[in-house]
């Protein structure tokens, strides 16, 4: 008993010492003030705080997780870790606003403009534009490429399915294995492909997704696969009920090629998952770097060419982070816009569902099919009808794009250089760039973490008790941190949500969009120990989530678009956020952002399914 106690004391003392060495004196003082309702604090005009935490994997991670889940760890080590990372911020704030527990926003009562074209005509024109790209060289195979093959008879969906099956087999044999699709079934794929082939032969496809290969994150129910959500203990029996989005994809004629890998229970942003059913997904651009998470397999499958469309869930950037790290497009819709019925309800107030695609056009196609109210899902029932009528414009004249440059610049130098040029590109197309005050972003960071971890801890409480030893080490550590948040923390965090949503209403009264880099860093490197035990890196996690949390916390939509590469070839992406229900303006700006990148680099791992 003496050795574990000594190790625990040593770990606590090390944290205590390093915490105060790394802490910037006086940093949180500006935030620790009583605030009047509606009055912005100073923290929105300060650069985001650097986090601190031990970067651990292997035995040190195992030891730290053990200590964190002891009585000593819960009383000493974990509270200290929370304090040095400013997660006790809510204790010091006096917020008078009523809490907003669900960021559901009623549609504006303005009179809608009449549609000059229907959605199918707009999408057809979009695809025709994309089929004649301005740049040459490598380009991802998108939905239009598949449809061209089917309509001309060059390939059938069944032939495509055979190519996909061959590629999936190759993925499993490759070294290192891609681990993008973790469950697939040859007969299921062939059955859907045969039905689609018959429809094309009879010239009666069901939709623009008929015959299109898609995969869905393992957090989403798909018959007949196991609904494991990245764990080794859930989904012991094959699923018997489809999620709403799965059903809609089937009704649209899509070929579901399987379910994709994910960070266990969505509790991290790297995609590192060492358990026996999953393994860590590799980044197609560099297999020794992470994909990002938690929708790791969905992004890798698209970037590797296995399918042009995948679905993920996004509670803290879990669609947009992996899309960014893997150099593809990711959309987080407005909270409630796409039904989450049939997804594991890990964090009910922060999660939205969205597509990961090869292009903005493909994201618009998926959005047009998936976005509508669902009687089985309580949020978004009063949403306005999606409109795409204003996205087909030759320029961006009339748009006001908001940037908070202090916040914008809080990223790696390579990312900043590319993203600043992307802003200039949008200005050259006629948009005006307006400085906007993103108030209380430190409070947003802390409040979002409190909300998402508290809700996950609540939902996973039975699992934490019954399956603790089957959980990954990182999951155990995050749930140990979550157990420190109190009801007071949670209520104050939701009071902060009310304030932040109010600030955004004021901002969107003056601008159409908010621009940021997608992430503050590029895809982290994978170390050998990570593959065996997982890892924990608080600083990288929070830098990865820096530009994501505002959208999840307040429910506004966000779109990430690849805009360049680092000197080592890792993708760099750009984010556009808009007011609730205004995904159309994201597509409009995103289409112009696609013109900024002068070339697309081919991933190191890529399967040309149409070859």
Short mmCIF file of C-alpha atoms in Angstrom, two decimals, residues 217 261 263 266-272 281-285 289-300 302-303 311-333 350 352 354-357 415 448-449 452 474 516-524 537-552 558-563 570-577:
data_model
loop_
_atom_site.label_atom_id
_atom_site.label_comp_id
_atom_site.label_asym_id
_atom_site.label_seq_id
_atom_site.Cartn_x
_atom_site.Cartn_y
_atom_site.Cartn_z
CA UNK A 217 -20.11 6.92 -37.32
CA UNK A 261 -14.36 4.24 -36.27
CA UNK A 263 -12.81 8.08 -30.39
CA UNK A 266 -16.61 10.83 -28.18
CA UNK A 267 -14.46 11.76 -25.17
CA UNK A 268 -11.44 13.02 -27.12
CA UNK A 269 -10.37 14.93 -30.21
CA UNK A 270 -7.52 12.80 -31.60
CA UNK A 271 -9.29 9.65 -32.76
CA UNK A 272 -6.92 7.54 -30.65
CA UNK A 281 -7.64 5.48 -37.36
CA UNK A 282 -4.73 6.71 -39.50
CA UNK A 283 -4.71 10.05 -41.28
CA UNK A 284 -4.72 9.42 -45.05
CA UNK A 285 -2.40 12.40 -45.56
CA UNK A 289 -0.55 11.54 -37.57
CA UNK A 290 -3.99 11.45 -35.97
CA UNK A 291 -7.18 12.05 -37.92
CA UNK A 292 -8.80 14.11 -35.20
CA UNK A 293 -11.95 13.02 -33.42
CA UNK A 294 -14.29 11.95 -32.43
CA UNK A 295 -15.65 11.16 -35.94
CA UNK A 296 -12.22 9.87 -36.93
CA UNK A 297 -13.23 7.01 -39.22
CA UNK A 298 -15.78 9.09 -41.12
CA UNK A 299 -13.20 11.72 -42.09
CA UNK A 300 -10.54 9.14 -42.93
CA UNK A 302 -13.78 10.25 -47.18
CA UNK A 303 -10.17 11.43 -47.44
CA UNK A 311 -21.87 11.16 -41.28
CA UNK A 312 -20.58 12.13 -37.86
CA UNK A 313 -21.75 13.79 -34.68
CA UNK A 314 -20.30 17.03 -33.35
CA UNK A 315 -20.43 17.96 -29.65
CA UNK A 316 -17.08 19.73 -29.42
CA UNK A 317 -15.87 19.81 -33.01
CA UNK A 318 -16.21 16.08 -33.62
CA UNK A 319 -17.20 16.52 -37.29
CA UNK A 320 -15.21 19.66 -38.03
CA UNK A 321 -11.91 18.69 -36.35
CA UNK A 322 -11.38 15.39 -38.22
CA UNK A 323 -12.59 16.96 -41.47
CA UNK A 324 -9.99 19.69 -40.96
CA UNK A 325 -7.14 17.35 -40.08
CA UNK A 326 -7.96 15.09 -43.05
CA UNK A 327 -8.35 17.88 -45.62
CA UNK A 328 -12.05 17.46 -46.44
CA UNK A 329 -15.26 19.44 -45.84
CA UNK A 330 -17.27 19.15 -42.63
CA UNK A 331 -20.62 20.69 -41.65
CA UNK A 332 -22.11 21.05 -38.18
CA UNK A 333 -25.70 22.08 -38.73
CA UNK A 350 -24.14 20.39 -27.48
CA UNK A 352 -25.37 18.25 -33.77
CA UNK A 354 -23.49 16.60 -39.90
CA UNK A 355 -21.90 15.36 -43.12
CA UNK A 356 -18.21 15.00 -43.96
CA UNK A 357 -17.70 15.27 -47.72
CA UNK A 415 -2.20 28.19 -40.13
CA UNK A 448 -18.78 24.34 -22.83
CA UNK A 449 -16.45 21.83 -21.16
CA UNK A 452 -20.50 18.49 -22.31
CA UNK A 474 -8.46 8.61 -21.43
CA UNK A 516 -11.92 31.73 -37.88
CA UNK A 517 -9.27 29.14 -38.64
CA UNK A 518 -10.72 25.67 -38.17
CA UNK A 519 -8.19 24.54 -35.58
CA UNK A 520 -5.29 26.22 -33.79
CA UNK A 521 -2.92 23.37 -34.67
CA UNK A 522 -2.62 20.68 -37.33
CA UNK A 523 -2.97 16.92 -36.84
CA UNK A 524 -0.80 15.74 -33.91
CA UNK A 537 -2.68 15.92 -23.89
CA UNK A 538 -4.84 18.70 -22.46
CA UNK A 539 -3.03 21.50 -24.29
CA UNK A 540 -3.43 19.89 -27.73
CA UNK A 541 -7.06 18.98 -27.00
CA UNK A 542 -8.03 22.53 -26.13
CA UNK A 543 -6.04 24.02 -29.02
CA UNK A 544 -7.83 21.61 -31.32
CA UNK A 545 -11.23 22.64 -29.93
CA UNK A 546 -10.48 26.38 -29.65
CA UNK A 547 -12.56 27.55 -32.61
CA UNK A 548 -15.18 24.80 -32.31
CA UNK A 549 -16.68 25.35 -28.87
CA UNK A 550 -18.66 28.52 -29.60
CA UNK A 551 -20.76 26.71 -32.21
CA UNK A 552 -21.48 23.71 -29.99
CA UNK A 558 -20.33 25.92 -38.80
CA UNK A 559 -18.61 24.76 -41.98
CA UNK A 560 -14.92 23.87 -42.36
CA UNK A 561 -13.22 23.95 -45.77
CA UNK A 562 -9.62 22.94 -46.58
CA UNK A 563 -7.57 25.93 -47.74
CA UNK A 570 -0.66 18.34 -43.39
CA UNK A 571 -4.03 19.97 -44.27
CA UNK A 572 -5.02 23.44 -43.05
CA UNK A 573 -8.70 24.38 -42.92
CA UNK A 574 -10.86 27.47 -42.47
CA UNK A 575 -14.15 27.82 -40.58
CA UNK A 576 -17.25 29.88 -41.34
CA UNK A 577 -20.03 30.21 -38.75
#
